[in-house]
Amino acid sequence: MDKDILTEASLRAAHFLGLDAAQVAQISRETLDTQHVETLLVRTYKSLYQILGGHEAEMRLWMSSENSHLKGIPSELIMSAGGLNNVAVYLERFK
């Protein structure tokens, strides 16, 4: 995937998931790998979209609800690189 396209897609996914550009940059600093974080954001959004059929209200509700399997609220968990990875991997199991 072209880097500019990945960056644009990740920022759109991040915005929908409740993150702004500064928060994405902070997560990227944790991993020192911006492209990996961008890819995780797109994977997370894409998986959630596929699982819930693109119903945005349900997607937002899932992101803001306690998840016993993840042991937290996804929108809070994705604020760290490790949490973002865990949410992405979890969702990918269900698509």
CSV table of C-alpha atoms in Angstrom, one decimal, residues 10-84:
chain,number,residue,atom,x,y,z
A,10,SER,CA,-5.2,5.4,9.1
A,11,LEU,CA,-6.1,9.0,10.0
A,12,ARG,CA,-9.7,8.4,8.8
A,13,ALA,CA,-9.8,5.2,10.8
A,14,ALA,CA,-8.3,6.8,13.8
A,15,HIS,CA,-10.8,9.7,13.7
A,16,PHE,CA,-13.7,7.2,13.5
A,17,LEU,CA,-12.2,5.2,16.4
A,18,GLY,CA,-12.0,8.3,18.5
A,19,LEU,CA,-8.3,9.3,18.1
A,20,ASP,CA,-6.9,12.5,16.8
A,21,ALA,CA,-3.6,13.0,15.0
A,22,ALA,CA,-1.7,13.9,18.2
A,23,GLN,CA,-2.8,10.7,19.9
A,24,VAL,CA,-1.8,8.6,16.8
A,25,ALA,CA,1.6,10.3,16.9
A,26,GLN,CA,1.9,9.5,20.6
A,27,ILE,CA,1.1,5.8,20.0
A,28,SER,CA,3.6,5.8,17.1
A,29,ARG,CA,6.4,7.1,19.4
A,30,GLU,CA,5.8,4.1,21.7
A,31,THR,CA,6.6,1.7,18.9
A,32,LEU,CA,9.0,3.9,16.9
A,33,ASP,CA,7.1,2.5,13.9
A,34,THR,CA,4.5,4.8,12.5
A,35,GLN,CA,3.6,2.5,9.6
A,36,HIS,CA,2.9,-0.4,12.0
A,37,VAL,CA,0.5,1.8,14.0
A,38,GLU,CA,-1.2,3.1,10.8
A,39,THR,CA,-1.7,-0.5,9.7
A,40,LEU,CA,-3.1,-1.5,13.0
A,41,LEU,CA,-5.6,1.3,12.9
A,42,VAL,CA,-6.8,0.4,9.4
A,43,ARG,CA,-7.0,-3.3,10.4
A,44,THR,CA,-9.0,-2.5,13.5
A,45,TYR,CA,-11.5,-0.3,11.6
A,46,LYS,CA,-11.8,-2.7,8.7
A,47,SER,CA,-12.5,-5.7,11.0
A,48,LEU,CA,-15.0,-3.9,13.1
A,49,TYR,CA,-16.7,-2.6,9.9
A,50,GLN,CA,-16.9,-6.2,8.5
A,51,ILE,CA,-18.1,-7.7,11.8
A,52,LEU,CA,-20.9,-5.2,12.4
A,53,GLY,CA,-21.9,-4.7,8.7
A,54,GLY,CA,-20.8,-1.1,8.6
A,55,HIS,CA,-23.4,0.0,11.1
A,56,GLU,CA,-21.6,3.1,12.6
A,57,ALA,CA,-23.8,3.4,15.7
A,58,GLU,CA,-23.1,-0.2,16.6
A,59,MET,CA,-19.4,0.2,15.9
A,60,ARG,CA,-19.2,3.2,18.1
A,61,LEU,CA,-21.2,1.4,20.8
A,62,TRP,CA,-18.8,-1.6,20.7
A,63,MET,CA,-15.8,0.7,20.9
A,64,SER,CA,-17.2,2.5,24.0
A,65,SER,CA,-18.5,-0.6,25.9
A,66,GLU,CA,-16.6,-2.8,28.4
A,67,ASN,CA,-15.3,-6.0,26.8
A,68,SER,CA,-14.6,-8.8,29.2
A,69,HIS,CA,-12.4,-10.6,26.7
A,70,LEU,CA,-10.2,-7.6,26.2
A,71,LYS,CA,-10.5,-6.6,29.9
A,72,GLY,CA,-11.3,-3.1,29.2
A,73,ILE,CA,-13.0,-0.6,26.9
A,74,PRO,CA,-11.7,-0.8,23.4
A,75,SER,CA,-11.6,3.0,22.9
A,76,GLU,CA,-9.4,3.3,25.9
A,77,LEU,CA,-7.3,0.3,25.1
A,78,ILE,CA,-6.3,1.6,21.7
A,79,MET,CA,-4.6,4.6,23.3
A,80,SER,CA,-1.5,2.5,23.7
A,81,ALA,CA,0.4,0.5,21.1
A,82,GLY,CA,-0.1,-2.8,23.0
A,83,GLY,CA,-3.8,-2.2,23.5
A,84,LEU,CA,-4.3,-1.3,19.8
